[in-house]
Coordinates of C-alpha atoms and ligand atoms in Angstrom, one line a residue:
M25 CA 33.8 6.1 -20.8
G26 CA 36.6 5.3 -23.3
E27 CA 38.5 7.7 -25.7
R28 CA 36.7 11.0 -25.5
D29 CA 36.8 14.7 -25.3
L30 CA 38.0 15.6 -21.8
L31 CA 36.5 19.0 -22.1
P32 CA 39.1 21.8 -22.0
P33 CA 37.2 25.0 -21.2
P34 CA 36.4 26.8 -24.4
S35 CA 38.8 29.8 -24.9
A36 CA 37.4 33.3 -24.7
G37 CA 36.0 34.7 -27.9
E38 CA 35.7 31.2 -29.5
G39 CA 32.0 31.1 -28.8
I40 CA 30.7 27.7 -27.8
A41 CA 33.1 24.9 -28.5
A42 CA 31.9 21.6 -30.0
H43 CA 32.5 18.6 -28.0
T44 CA 32.3 14.9 -29.0
I45 CA 31.6 12.4 -26.3
L46 CA 32.2 8.8 -27.1
L47 CA 30.6 6.2 -24.8
R48 CA 31.0 2.5 -24.9
P49 CA 28.5 0.4 -26.9
G50 CA 25.4 -0.8 -25.1
A51 CA 24.2 1.0 -22.0
D52 CA 27.1 3.1 -20.6
L53 CA 25.5 4.6 -17.6
T54 CA 28.7 5.4 -15.8
G55 CA 30.2 7.0 -18.8
F56 CA 27.1 9.0 -19.5
R57 CA 26.9 10.2 -15.9
D58 CA 30.5 11.2 -15.8
A59 CA 30.4 13.0 -19.1
A60 CA 27.2 14.9 -18.1
R61 CA 28.9 16.0 -14.9
R62 CA 31.9 17.4 -16.8
L63 CA 29.7 19.0 -19.4
V64 CA 27.6 20.7 -16.8
A65 CA 30.6 21.8 -14.8
H66 CA 32.1 23.4 -17.9
G67 CA 28.7 25.0 -18.9
V68 CA 28.5 23.2 -22.2
P69 CA 24.9 23.4 -23.6
P70 CA 23.3 20.4 -25.3
G71 CA 23.6 22.0 -28.7
A72 CA 27.4 22.0 -28.4
V73 CA 27.7 18.2 -27.8
T74 CA 27.8 15.3 -30.2
W75 CA 27.2 12.0 -28.6
G76 CA 28.8 8.9 -30.3
I77 CA 29.7 5.3 -29.6
E78 CA 33.2 4.0 -29.5
S79 CA 33.9 2.0 -32.6
A80 CA 36.4 -0.4 -31.0
P81 CA 34.1 -2.3 -28.8
S82 CA 35.6 -2.0 -25.4
L83 CA 32.4 -3.4 -24.0
F84 CA 32.9 -5.2 -20.8
G85 CA 36.2 -4.2 -19.4
G86 CA 37.3 -1.0 -21.2
G87 CA 39.3 1.5 -19.1
A88 CA 37.2 4.2 -17.6
A89 CA 38.2 7.9 -17.7
P90 CA 38.7 9.4 -14.3
A91 CA 35.4 10.4 -12.7
S92 CA 34.6 14.1 -12.5
E93 CA 35.2 15.7 -9.1
T94 CA 32.1 17.9 -9.3
P95 CA 29.0 16.2 -8.0
L96 CA 25.9 16.7 -10.2
V97 CA 22.8 17.4 -8.1
L98 CA 19.7 16.6 -10.1
P99 CA 16.0 16.8 -9.4
R100 CA 15.1 13.3 -8.0
A101 CA 12.7 12.5 -10.9
V102 CA 15.5 13.3 -13.5
A103 CA 18.0 11.2 -11.6
A104 CA 15.6 8.3 -11.4
L105 CA 14.7 8.4 -15.1
I106 CA 18.3 8.2 -16.4
P107 CA 19.0 4.5 -15.7
G108 CA 15.7 3.6 -17.2
V109 CA 16.5 5.3 -20.5
V110 CA 20.2 4.7 -21.0
P111 CA 19.6 1.0 -22.1
H112 CA 17.3 2.2 -25.0
R113 CA 18.5 1.4 -28.5
D114 CA 17.7 4.9 -29.8
P115 CA 21.0 6.5 -30.8
E116 CA 19.7 9.9 -29.6
R117 CA 19.1 8.7 -26.0
Y118 CA 22.2 10.4 -24.5
G119 CA 21.6 13.7 -26.2
L120 CA 18.0 13.7 -25.1
L121 CA 19.0 12.9 -21.5
Y122 CA 21.6 15.6 -21.5
T123 CA 19.0 18.1 -22.8
L124 CA 16.7 17.0 -19.9
I125 CA 19.5 17.5 -17.4
W126 CA 20.5 20.9 -18.8
R127 CA 17.0 22.2 -18.9
S128 CA 16.3 20.9 -15.3
L129 CA 19.3 22.8 -14.1
H130 CA 18.6 26.0 -16.0
G131 CA 15.3 27.3 -14.8
E132 CA 13.1 24.2 -15.4
R133 CA 13.6 22.3 -12.2
H134 CA 10.1 20.8 -12.3
L135 CA 10.3 19.9 -16.0
M136 CA 9.6 16.2 -15.3
E137 CA 6.1 17.1 -14.0
V138 CA 5.2 18.6 -17.4
A139 CA 4.1 15.3 -19.1
S140 CA 3.0 17.2 -22.2
D141 CA 6.5 18.5 -22.9
P142 CA 7.6 16.6 -26.0
L143 CA 11.1 15.8 -24.5
V144 CA 9.6 14.5 -21.3
H145 CA 6.9 12.6 -23.2
R146 CA 9.5 10.9 -25.4
L147 CA 11.8 10.0 -22.5
Y148 CA 8.9 8.5 -20.5
R149 CA 7.9 6.4 -23.6
M150 CA 11.5 5.2 -23.9
S151 CA 11.7 4.2 -20.2
K152 CA 8.4 2.4 -20.5
A153 CA 9.8 0.4 -23.5
I154 CA 12.8 -0.6 -21.3
G155 CA 10.4 -1.7 -18.6
R156 CA 8.5 -3.9 -21.1
D157 CA 11.7 -5.3 -22.4
L158 CA 12.9 -6.2 -18.9
H159 CA 9.6 -7.8 -18.1
K160 CA 9.8 -9.9 -21.2
M161 CA 13.3 -11.0 -20.5
H162 CA 12.4 -11.9 -16.8
A163 CA 9.3 -13.8 -17.9
F164 CA 10.4 -15.5 -21.1
L165 CA 14.0 -16.4 -20.7
R166 CA 14.5 -20.2 -20.3
F167 CA 17.6 -21.9 -19.0
R168 CA 18.9 -25.3 -20.5
R169 CA 21.0 -27.6 -18.3
V170 CA 24.5 -28.3 -19.6
E171 CA 26.7 -31.0 -18.0
G172 CA 30.4 -30.2 -18.4
G173 CA 33.8 -30.6 -16.8
E174 CA 32.9 -28.1 -14.0
G175 CA 29.7 -29.9 -13.2
E176 CA 26.1 -28.7 -13.9
R177 CA 25.6 -25.3 -15.5
Y178 CA 22.5 -23.6 -17.0
V179 CA 22.6 -21.6 -20.2
A180 CA 20.0 -19.4 -21.8
W181 CA 19.8 -17.5 -25.1
F182 CA 17.8 -14.2 -25.2
E183 CA 17.5 -11.4 -27.8
P184 CA 16.3 -8.3 -26.0
D185 CA 15.1 -5.3 -28.0
H186 CA 17.3 -2.9 -26.0
H187 CA 20.7 -3.0 -24.2
I188 CA 19.2 -4.4 -21.0
L189 CA 21.5 -7.3 -20.2
E190 CA 23.2 -5.5 -17.3
A191 CA 19.9 -4.1 -16.0
A192 CA 18.2 -7.6 -16.2
A193 CA 20.9 -9.8 -14.8
P194 CA 20.5 -8.9 -11.1
F195 CA 16.9 -10.3 -11.2
F196 CA 18.3 -13.7 -12.3
V197 CA 20.9 -13.6 -9.5
R198 CA 18.2 -13.1 -7.0
R199 CA 16.0 -15.7 -8.6
F200 CA 18.6 -18.4 -9.4
A201 CA 21.2 -17.6 -6.8
G202 CA 22.0 -21.2 -6.2
M203 CA 22.7 -22.2 -9.8
A204 CA 25.7 -21.5 -12.0
W205 CA 24.3 -19.9 -15.1
T206 CA 25.2 -17.9 -18.2
I207 CA 22.8 -15.7 -20.2
L208 CA 23.9 -15.2 -23.8
T209 CA 22.7 -12.4 -26.0
P210 CA 23.9 -11.0 -29.4
E211 CA 25.6 -8.2 -27.5
G212 CA 27.2 -9.8 -24.5
R213 CA 26.9 -12.4 -21.8
A214 CA 26.2 -12.4 -18.1
V215 CA 27.9 -15.1 -16.1
W216 CA 26.9 -16.1 -12.5
D217 CA 29.1 -18.7 -10.8
G218 CA 27.1 -18.7 -7.6
T219 CA 29.1 -15.9 -6.0
T220 CA 30.1 -13.3 -8.6
L221 CA 28.3 -11.8 -11.6
T222 CA 30.6 -10.9 -14.6
Y223 CA 30.0 -9.8 -18.1
G224 CA 31.7 -11.0 -21.3
P225 CA 31.5 -11.2 -25.0
P226 CA 28.4 -12.1 -27.1
G227 CA 27.3 -15.6 -27.7
S228 CA 25.2 -17.3 -30.3
R229 CA 22.0 -19.2 -30.2
T230 CA 23.8 -22.3 -31.2
D231 CA 25.8 -22.2 -28.0
V232 CA 22.7 -23.2 -26.1
P233 CA 21.4 -26.8 -26.4
E234 CA 18.0 -27.3 -28.0
G235 CA 16.6 -29.4 -25.3
D236 CA 17.2 -30.9 -21.9
G237 CA 15.4 -32.8 -19.1
F238 CA 13.8 -29.6 -17.9
E239 CA 12.1 -29.0 -21.3
A240 CA 9.4 -31.6 -20.8
G241 CA 8.6 -30.1 -17.4
W242 CA 7.9 -26.7 -18.9
Q243 CA 5.8 -28.3 -21.7
T244 CA 3.7 -30.3 -19.3
Y245 CA 3.3 -27.3 -17.0
Y246 CA 2.0 -25.3 -19.9
E247 CA -0.3 -28.0 -21.2
T248 CA -1.9 -28.5 -17.7
T249 CA -2.3 -24.8 -17.0
F250 CA -3.8 -24.0 -20.4
N251 CA -7.5 -23.3 -20.0
P252 CA -9.3 -23.8 -23.3
A253 CA -12.4 -22.0 -22.1
R254 CA -10.4 -18.8 -21.7
V255 CA -8.3 -18.9 -24.8
N256 CA -7.8 -15.6 -26.5
P257 CA -5.1 -16.0 -29.2
K258 CA -4.8 -12.2 -29.8
A259 CA -4.2 -11.4 -26.1
M260 CA -1.9 -14.4 -25.8
K261 CA 0.3 -13.2 -28.6
A262 CA 0.4 -9.6 -27.2
E263 CA 1.4 -10.9 -23.8
M264 CA 3.9 -13.5 -25.1
P265 CA 5.0 -12.3 -28.5
K266 CA 5.8 -15.0 -31.1
K267 CA 9.4 -13.9 -31.4
Y268 CA 10.1 -15.3 -27.9
W269 CA 8.5 -18.7 -28.6
H270 CA 11.6 -20.3 -30.1
N271 CA 13.3 -20.0 -26.7
M272 CA 10.4 -21.4 -24.7
P273 CA 9.9 -25.1 -24.8
E274 CA 6.3 -24.9 -23.6
T275 CA 5.2 -22.9 -26.7
A276 CA 5.7 -26.0 -28.9
S277 CA 2.3 -27.1 -27.5
I278 CA 0.4 -23.9 -28.4
P279 CA -0.7 -24.6 -32.0
A280 CA -2.2 -28.0 -31.0
L281 CA -3.8 -26.6 -27.9
L282 CA -5.4 -23.8 -29.8
R283 CA -6.7 -26.3 -32.4
G284 CA -8.2 -28.5 -29.7
A285 CA -9.6 -25.6 -27.5
A286 CA -13.2 -25.7 -28.7
D287 CA -13.6 -29.4 -28.3
R288 CA -11.9 -29.4 -24.8
T289 CA -14.2 -26.5 -23.7
A290 CA -17.3 -28.5 -24.7
Q291 CA -16.0 -31.5 -22.8
M292 CA -15.3 -29.4 -19.7
I293 CA -18.9 -28.1 -19.7
E294 CA -20.4 -31.6 -20.1
R295 CA -18.2 -33.1 -17.5
E296 CA -19.5 -33.8 -13.9
P297 CA -17.5 -32.0 -11.2
T298 CA -14.8 -34.2 -9.8
V299 CA -12.9 -34.2 -6.6
P300 CA -9.6 -32.4 -7.2
A301 CA -6.4 -34.3 -6.7
R302 CA -3.9 -32.6 -4.3
R303 CA -0.4 -31.8 -5.3
E304 CA 2.6 -29.9 -4.2
P305 CA 3.5 -26.6 -5.8
A306 CA 5.7 -27.7 -8.7
R307 CA 9.0 -26.0 -9.2
A308 CA 7.8 -24.7 -12.5
V309 CA 4.7 -23.0 -10.9
A310 CA 7.0 -21.2 -8.5
A311 CA 9.2 -20.1 -11.4
M312 CA 6.3 -18.8 -13.3
A313 CA 5.0 -16.9 -10.2
D314 CA 8.4 -15.3 -9.6
Q315 CA 7.9 -12.5 -12.1
D316 CA 8.2 -8.8 -11.7
P317 CA 4.8 -7.2 -12.4
K318 CA 4.9 -3.4 -12.6
T319 CA 1.1 -2.8 -12.2
L320 CA -1.9 -4.4 -10.6
A321 CA -3.1 -5.3 -14.1
E322 CA 0.2 -7.2 -14.8
L323 CA 0.0 -8.9 -11.5
N324 CA -3.6 -9.9 -12.1
A325 CA -2.6 -11.3 -15.5
I326 CA -0.1 -13.6 -13.8
I327 CA -2.7 -14.8 -11.2
R328 CA -5.2 -15.4 -14.0
R329 CA -2.9 -17.7 -15.9
T330 CA -1.6 -19.6 -12.9
E331 CA -2.9 -23.0 -12.1
P332 CA -4.7 -23.4 -8.7
L333 CA -2.5 -25.0 -6.1
V334 CA -5.3 -27.5 -5.5
P335 CA -6.9 -28.1 -9.0
G336 CA -10.6 -27.8 -9.4
A337 CA -11.3 -24.1 -9.4
T338 CA -13.0 -22.6 -12.5
Q339 CA -10.8 -19.5 -12.4
A340 CA -8.7 -17.2 -10.2
V341 CA -10.9 -14.7 -8.3
L342 CA -9.1 -11.4 -8.3
G343 CA -9.4 -8.5 -5.9
E344 CA -12.0 -5.9 -6.8
G345 CA -11.8 -2.1 -6.3
S346 CA -9.5 0.7 -7.1
V347 CA -5.8 1.3 -6.7
G348 CA -5.6 3.9 -3.9
A349 CA -8.8 2.8 -2.1
T350 CA -8.5 3.9 1.6
L351 CA -9.9 0.6 2.9
A352 CA -8.9 -2.9 1.8
F353 CA -10.7 -6.0 3.1
V354 CA -8.9 -9.3 3.0
G355 CA -11.1 -12.5 3.2
E356 CA -10.2 -16.1 3.1
Q357 CA -10.7 -17.7 -0.3
P358 CA -13.5 -17.4 -2.9
G359 CA -16.6 -19.6 -2.4
D360 CA -18.7 -21.5 -4.9
Q361 CA -20.4 -18.5 -6.4
E362 CA -17.3 -16.4 -6.4
D363 CA -15.5 -19.2 -8.3
L364 CA -18.2 -19.4 -10.9
K365 CA -18.6 -15.6 -11.5
G366 CA -15.0 -14.7 -10.9
R367 CA -15.8 -11.9 -8.4
P368 CA -15.0 -11.8 -4.6
F369 CA -17.7 -11.6 -1.9
I370 CA -20.8 -12.1 -4.0
G371 CA -22.2 -15.3 -2.3
P372 CA -24.0 -15.4 1.1
A373 CA -21.0 -14.3 3.2
G374 CA -20.4 -11.4 0.7
Q375 CA -24.0 -10.3 0.8
L376 CA -23.9 -10.2 4.6
L377 CA -20.6 -8.2 4.4
S378 CA -22.2 -5.7 2.0
R379 CA -25.2 -5.2 4.3
A380 CA -23.0 -4.7 7.4
M381 CA -20.7 -2.3 5.5
A382 CA -23.7 -0.2 4.4
E383 CA -25.0 -0.1 8.0
A384 CA -21.6 1.1 9.1
G385 CA -21.5 3.8 6.4
I386 CA -18.7 2.1 4.3
D387 CA -19.1 2.4 0.6
R388 CA -18.3 -1.1 -0.7
E389 CA -17.7 0.3 -4.2
A390 CA -15.0 2.7 -2.9
S391 CA -13.2 -0.1 -1.0
Y392 CA -10.9 -2.8 -2.2
L393 CA -12.0 -6.4 -1.5
T394 CA -9.8 -9.4 -2.0
N395 CA -8.9 -12.8 -0.6
A396 CA -5.8 -14.4 1.0
V397 CA -6.1 -17.4 -1.4
K398 CA -7.2 -16.8 -5.0
H399 CA -8.8 -20.1 -6.0
F400 CA -11.8 -22.0 -4.6
K401 CA -11.0 -25.3 -2.8
F402 CA -13.8 -27.7 -2.2
T403 CA -14.9 -31.3 -1.6
L404 CA -17.8 -32.8 -3.4
R405 CA -21.0 -33.9 -1.7
G406 CA -23.1 -35.3 -4.4
K407 CA -23.0 -32.5 -7.0
R408 CA -22.5 -29.9 -4.3
R409 CA -19.1 -28.3 -3.9
I410 CA -18.5 -27.8 -0.3
H411 CA -16.0 -25.1 0.7
E412 CA -12.8 -26.4 2.3
K413 CA -10.6 -24.2 4.5
P414 CA -7.1 -23.6 3.0
T415 CA -4.1 -25.0 4.8
A416 CA -1.3 -22.9 6.1
G417 CA 0.9 -24.1 3.2
E418 CA -1.7 -22.9 0.7
V419 CA -2.0 -19.5 2.4
S420 CA 1.8 -19.1 2.2
H421 CA 1.8 -20.2 -1.5
Y422 CA -0.6 -17.3 -2.3
R423 CA 1.0 -14.8 0.0
W424 CA 3.3 -13.5 -2.7
W425 CA 0.2 -12.3 -4.7
L426 CA -1.5 -10.7 -1.7
D427 CA 1.6 -8.8 -0.7
R428 CA 2.2 -7.5 -4.2
E429 CA -1.5 -6.6 -4.6
L430 CA -1.5 -4.6 -1.4
E431 CA 1.7 -2.8 -2.6
F432 CA -0.1 -1.7 -5.8
V433 CA -3.4 -0.8 -4.1
A434 CA -1.6 1.0 -1.3
P435 CA -4.6 1.3 1.1
K436 CA -4.4 3.3 4.3
L437 CA -6.1 0.5 6.4
V438 CA -6.2 -3.2 5.8
V439 CA -9.0 -5.2 7.4
A440 CA -8.3 -8.9 8.0
L441 CA -11.6 -10.8 7.9
G442 CA -11.1 -13.9 10.0
A443 CA -8.2 -16.2 10.9
T444 CA -7.0 -17.1 7.4
A445 CA -6.6 -13.4 6.4
V446 CA -4.7 -12.8 9.7
L447 CA -2.4 -15.8 8.9
A448 CA -1.8 -14.4 5.4
L449 CA -1.0 -10.9 6.6
T450 CA 1.1 -11.7 9.7
G451 CA 2.5 -15.2 8.9
K452 CA 1.2 -16.3 12.3
S453 CA -1.9 -18.1 13.6
I454 CA -3.5 -15.6 16.0
P455 CA -6.9 -16.2 17.6
I456 CA -9.4 -13.5 16.5
T457 CA -10.8 -13.3 20.0
R458 CA -7.4 -12.1 21.3
A459 CA -6.4 -9.8 18.5
R460 CA -9.8 -8.3 17.4
G461 CA -9.5 -4.5 16.8
P462 CA -6.7 -2.3 15.5
F463 CA -3.6 -4.3 14.8
R464 CA -0.1 -3.7 13.5
F465 CA 0.8 -6.1 10.6
D466 CA 4.6 -5.8 11.1
R467 CA 5.5 -7.9 8.0
H468 CA 4.3 -4.8 6.1
D469 CA 6.6 -2.2 7.5
D470 CA 3.8 0.2 8.5
R471 CA 2.9 0.8 4.9
F472 CA -0.7 0.6 6.1
Q473 CA -2.6 0.3 9.4
G474 CA -4.4 -2.9 10.3
F475 CA -7.6 -4.1 11.8
I476 CA -8.8 -7.6 12.7
T477 CA -12.4 -8.7 12.8
V478 CA -14.4 -11.8 12.2
H479 CA -15.2 -13.3 8.8
P480 CA -18.8 -12.8 7.8
S481 CA -19.2 -16.5 7.2
Y482 CA -18.6 -17.1 10.9
L483 CA -21.8 -15.1 11.6
L484 CA -23.7 -17.3 9.1
R485 CA -22.6 -20.4 11.0
L486 CA -23.6 -19.3 14.5
P487 CA -26.8 -20.6 16.1
D488 CA -29.8 -18.3 15.6
E489 CA -29.8 -17.1 19.2
A490 CA -26.2 -15.9 19.0
K491 CA -26.5 -14.3 15.5
E492 CA -28.0 -10.9 16.4
E493 CA -25.4 -10.0 19.0
A494 CA -22.5 -11.2 16.9
Y495 CA -23.8 -9.2 13.9
A496 CA -24.1 -6.0 15.9
A497 CA -20.5 -6.4 17.2
F498 CA -19.4 -6.9 13.6
V499 CA -21.2 -3.7 12.5
D500 CA -19.5 -1.9 15.5
D501 CA -16.1 -3.1 14.2
L502 CA -17.0 -1.8 10.7
K503 CA -18.0 1.6 12.2
R504 CA -14.6 1.8 13.9
I505 CA -13.0 0.9 10.6
A506 CA -14.9 3.6 8.8
A507 CA -13.8 6.2 11.4
L508 CA -10.2 5.1 11.3
G509 CA -10.3 5.1 7.5
A510 CA -11.7 8.7 7.4
E511 CA -9.0 9.8 9.9
L512 CA -6.2 8.2 7.8
A513 CA -7.5 9.6 4.5
A514 CA -7.8 13.2 5.9
Ligands
LIG626 N1 -15.5 -15.8 1.6 C1 -14.3 -15.2 1.4 O1 -13.4 -15.1 2.2 N2 -14.1 -14.6 0.2 C2 -15.1 -14.5 -0.7 O2 -14.8 -14.0 -1.8 C3 -16.3 -15.2 -0.5 C4 -16.5 -15.8 0.7

């Protein structure tokens, strides 16, 4: 908070005094909170306040007014919304937020639950816009390497729609903690020296070099992950709007890739299947994966556009079922049919699972089904694609997705089907025979209960004489799972 009305109490008989509050340019969360505290403490209603922005930009380093002594106790939903709206570019944001605070403290404590209220609706839309802007900045910002007197540094230029630099910077600190970097925007800069994050004056696009050695890596990455059979230019532009393209080296390839998409699809269909070449997760793959999806749909969009760790799969096979399902079943990796159709558990093992679930009284449609690894891995025998078990490294590569997926679905009970699922959920190799039954997946902080059982494909591989008994034991496990699920959902 800079020069501003320090709110002398209005004198008796004057009616309601008008107050002008000047906040610093950008997102002045501290200034707003402090002003709101003072205004509430002095009983100043929203109609008596004019919110403005200091003209002398004391952005980044202006002296703050002393904080109000009186704490402001707000309903939790109101307090949570404020930081998500303050960075919005709308000049009315502070006035709207103060109105929300005032109403919440004057008889409308549950106002935030009234989604149809025009003020609540508008503020929610504003916070969603901030969420989208942050997502774009996290996903589309690209650093260029600069060699200088102080050694290697990375610099990026980004033009957010809102005042989100300070809200976005901590993500890059976590993501690129070991690099010295600067993010330049038209409103200010964030500088990380490996230890401290500071803010400074704006930069310009020309302060960032046009290309560097990393550029070709991004471009190659994009060209190899581009799947011509699934190209949808409209969805592509919605997800990665054109205005960001100039910062992103890989987008230089888009026009040519789009032009060649039809031919490449025809070639892919004609081509015989080939044995995939193995490769290590590239740095760029990891960087693309390290995004911050806000919904299961956003997470799935990331998985869909990510190249398999071991190339060869037709597509990523995503989890199936609803957010909030009581039971989630985690398998190993999609098989041949799952890979072709893009759905989990529809091949022979999946059909056996469906039958056993039905016998145990579990509604498959009401459950969530997914896999530890999202892409099919195989070796070729003639023209047949023979399933190959994922390695521990591959399971750990995909663990990020499984963890996020389970966070979004939030099941009450997670069932690990077989050893790969157990490895994905616990990070450890645990024999099924030892751990079968209810199990605590302690990596997941008790967010859900766990249960370990065999994978249905194990039953398919057993000699005929052992099948019946093993299947009955599997159905028994599923019955226990059904009972546990019903108990947890009650
Ligand atoms: N096996 C699995 O683990 N998952 C599937 O989706 C199919 C078979």
